[in-house]
Amino acid sequence: MATGSWNAKLSDSSDVVLKAQGVNWLMRKVITMATVTLIVTQTKDASGNILLDIENKPSGGMPGAVEKRVLNWEPVELNHTLFGNIRGRSRVVKVDALEDAWLKGGWEEGTEEVLHFKTEHIDSKGVVTQQVLGFVKVEGVRYQARRVLVTTEGSDKNVEITIIYDYLGTGEVSQ
């Protein structure tokens, strides 16, 4: 994922994912009405780990959030303002190493590695969100994409959406 700003106007609705993650109806409606721009900064730490800071910047003056990810697959627990207590892991992974067929599919031809985020929703027992980031082609145009899969223990119905990001450049983004 490159440093820069991205919007998700070409994406599936996130409402079904937010519902599966236990977000209440009113908050889901507010979130799905906003246009969210991601401002991504990629660096490395002294140990060589890739660090991602992903600032979620919603339109309409709504407060945003910053995801800080270390791509080393070490678990990180935190209290998220929207999802409560979560345990997350992040890594760069070979597509073939992903366990779920839907997460493996749909990537630009020749894709070997993707970013993989896995989040256990501790307060919503049995809910796990996996996100895989890579590139796709839509009508011949290359886009950054995030495939999101939410599974719930004891349920045979998974929730799947694709978020397509349009690159806005490396400068400051106005809403």
C-alpha positions as a printed Julia matrix, in Angstrom:
175×3 Matrix{Float64}:
   0.0     0.0     0.0
   1.51    3.29   -1.05
   1.66    6.46    0.98
  -1.11    8.79   -0.18
  -4.83    9.56    0.02
  -7.59    7.25   -1.16
 -11.41    7.43   -1.3
 -13.87    4.56   -1.4
 -16.68    5.9    -3.61
 -16.6     2.81   -5.88
 -17.2     0.33   -3.03
 -19.88   -2.01   -1.74
 -21.91   -0.65    1.17
 -20.24   -1.28    4.53
 -23.59   -1.52    6.37
 -23.75   -5.34    6.33
 -20.21   -5.63    7.7
 -20.85   -3.06   10.44
 -24.05   -4.89   11.43
 -22.2    -8.23   11.63
 -19.56   -6.52   13.81
 -22.25   -5.42   16.29
 -22.42   -1.71   15.4
 -25.85   -0.25   16.26
 -28.31    0.89   13.58
 -27.97    4.65   14.14
 -24.17    4.58   14.05
 -24.27    2.41   10.89
 -26.51    4.94    9.16
 -24.25    7.85   10.09
 -21.14    5.97    8.94
 -22.62    4.81    5.62
 -23.76    8.35    4.77
 -20.22    9.73    5.06
 -17.57    9.63    2.37
 -14.41    8.31    3.99
 -10.96    9.23    2.73
  -7.95    7.22    3.87
  -4.64    8.96    4.38
  -1.96    6.27    4.46
   1.62    6.64    5.6
   4.02    3.7     5.24
   7.36    3.63    7.07
   9.74    1.09    8.66
  10.88    0.83   12.26
  14.45    0.16   13.43
  13.8    -3.61   13.28
  12.72   -3.43    9.64
   9.0    -3.96   10.34
   6.66   -2.19    7.94
   4.48    0.33    9.78
   1.17    1.58    8.38
  -0.71    4.58    9.74
  -4.15    4.65    8.13
  -6.13    7.78    8.98
  -9.85    7.36    8.29
 -11.15   10.86    7.51
 -14.96   11.01    7.12
 -16.78   13.85    5.4
 -19.18   16.19    7.18
 -16.93   17.0    10.11
 -17.32   13.57   11.73
 -14.38   12.53   13.91
 -11.92   10.2    12.25
  -9.67    7.5    13.6
  -6.12    6.34   12.95
  -5.26    2.66   12.56
  -1.63    2.0    13.5
  -0.5    -1.33   12.13
   2.8    -3.18   12.43
   3.03   -5.84    9.73
   4.61   -8.55   11.9
   1.56  -10.75   12.81
   2.04  -10.02   16.53
  -1.3    -9.62   18.39
  -2.22   -6.12   19.53
  -5.14   -5.55   21.91
  -6.91   -2.23   22.21
 -10.23   -0.62   23.02
 -11.64    0.73   19.75
 -14.21    3.53   19.99
 -16.55    1.78   17.54
 -15.88   -1.94   18.07
 -14.94   -2.13   21.75
 -12.17   -4.5    22.83
 -10.39   -6.06   19.86
  -7.28   -8.12   19.18
  -5.67   -7.51   15.81
  -2.8    -8.89   13.76
  -1.34   -7.53   10.51
   1.1    -8.97    7.98
   2.29   -9.2     4.41
   1.35  -12.67    3.15
   1.44  -14.8     0.02
  -2.05  -15.01   -1.51
  -1.78  -18.82   -1.53
  -1.25  -18.83    2.27
  -4.67  -17.27    2.95
  -7.16  -19.83    4.25
 -10.39  -18.41    2.81
 -11.05  -18.86   -0.93
 -12.99  -15.58   -1.21
 -10.11  -13.6     0.31
  -7.69  -15.26   -2.14
  -9.72  -14.41   -5.24
 -10.3   -11.36   -7.39
  -6.83   -9.82   -7.28
  -4.99   -8.31  -10.22
  -3.33  -10.96  -12.38
   0.16  -11.76  -11.11
  -0.52  -10.75   -7.49
   1.65  -12.85   -5.19
   1.54  -10.92   -1.89
  -1.15   -8.89   -0.15
  -1.66   -7.22    3.22
  -3.74   -9.27    5.67
  -5.43   -7.84    8.76
  -7.26  -10.14   11.19
  -9.34   -8.73   14.05
 -11.04  -10.7    16.81
 -13.94   -8.76   18.34
 -13.49   -9.69   21.99
 -16.74   -8.07   23.17
 -18.75   -9.74   20.36
 -17.74  -13.3    21.1
 -16.99  -15.36   18.01
 -16.89  -12.43   15.54
 -13.72  -12.24   13.43
 -13.05   -9.69   10.69
 -10.4   -10.38    8.07
  -9.3    -7.77    5.56
  -6.99   -8.33    2.62
  -5.54   -5.39    0.69
  -4.14   -5.52   -2.82
  -4.89   -4.29   -6.33
  -7.76   -5.1    -8.71
  -8.73   -4.06  -12.22
 -12.2    -2.63  -12.78
 -13.07   -1.99  -16.44
  -9.36   -1.89  -17.26
  -8.49    0.62  -14.5
  -6.18   -0.41  -11.63
  -7.44    0.32   -8.09
  -6.36   -0.38   -4.53
  -8.92   -2.76   -2.98
  -9.79   -4.23    0.39
 -11.77   -7.47    0.59
 -13.51   -7.74    3.95
 -14.8   -11.0     5.43
 -16.72  -11.2     8.71
 -17.35  -14.62   10.24
 -19.34  -15.41   13.35
 -18.8   -18.6    15.32
 -21.84  -20.84   15.04
 -23.12  -19.13   11.87
 -22.82  -20.61    8.4
 -23.36  -17.19    6.76
 -20.29  -15.05    6.14
 -20.44  -11.35    5.27
 -18.25  -10.32    2.34
 -17.71   -6.9     0.76
 -15.11   -5.31   -1.48
 -13.97   -1.75   -0.92
 -12.42   -0.12   -3.99
 -10.14    2.87   -3.37
  -9.5     5.64   -5.88
  -6.07    7.26   -5.49
  -6.29   11.0    -4.77
  -2.57   11.83   -4.6
  -0.05   12.51   -1.86
  -1.13   16.02   -0.81
  -3.53   17.07    1.96
  -7.12   16.14    1.11
  -9.98   18.57    1.55
 -13.47   17.33    2.3
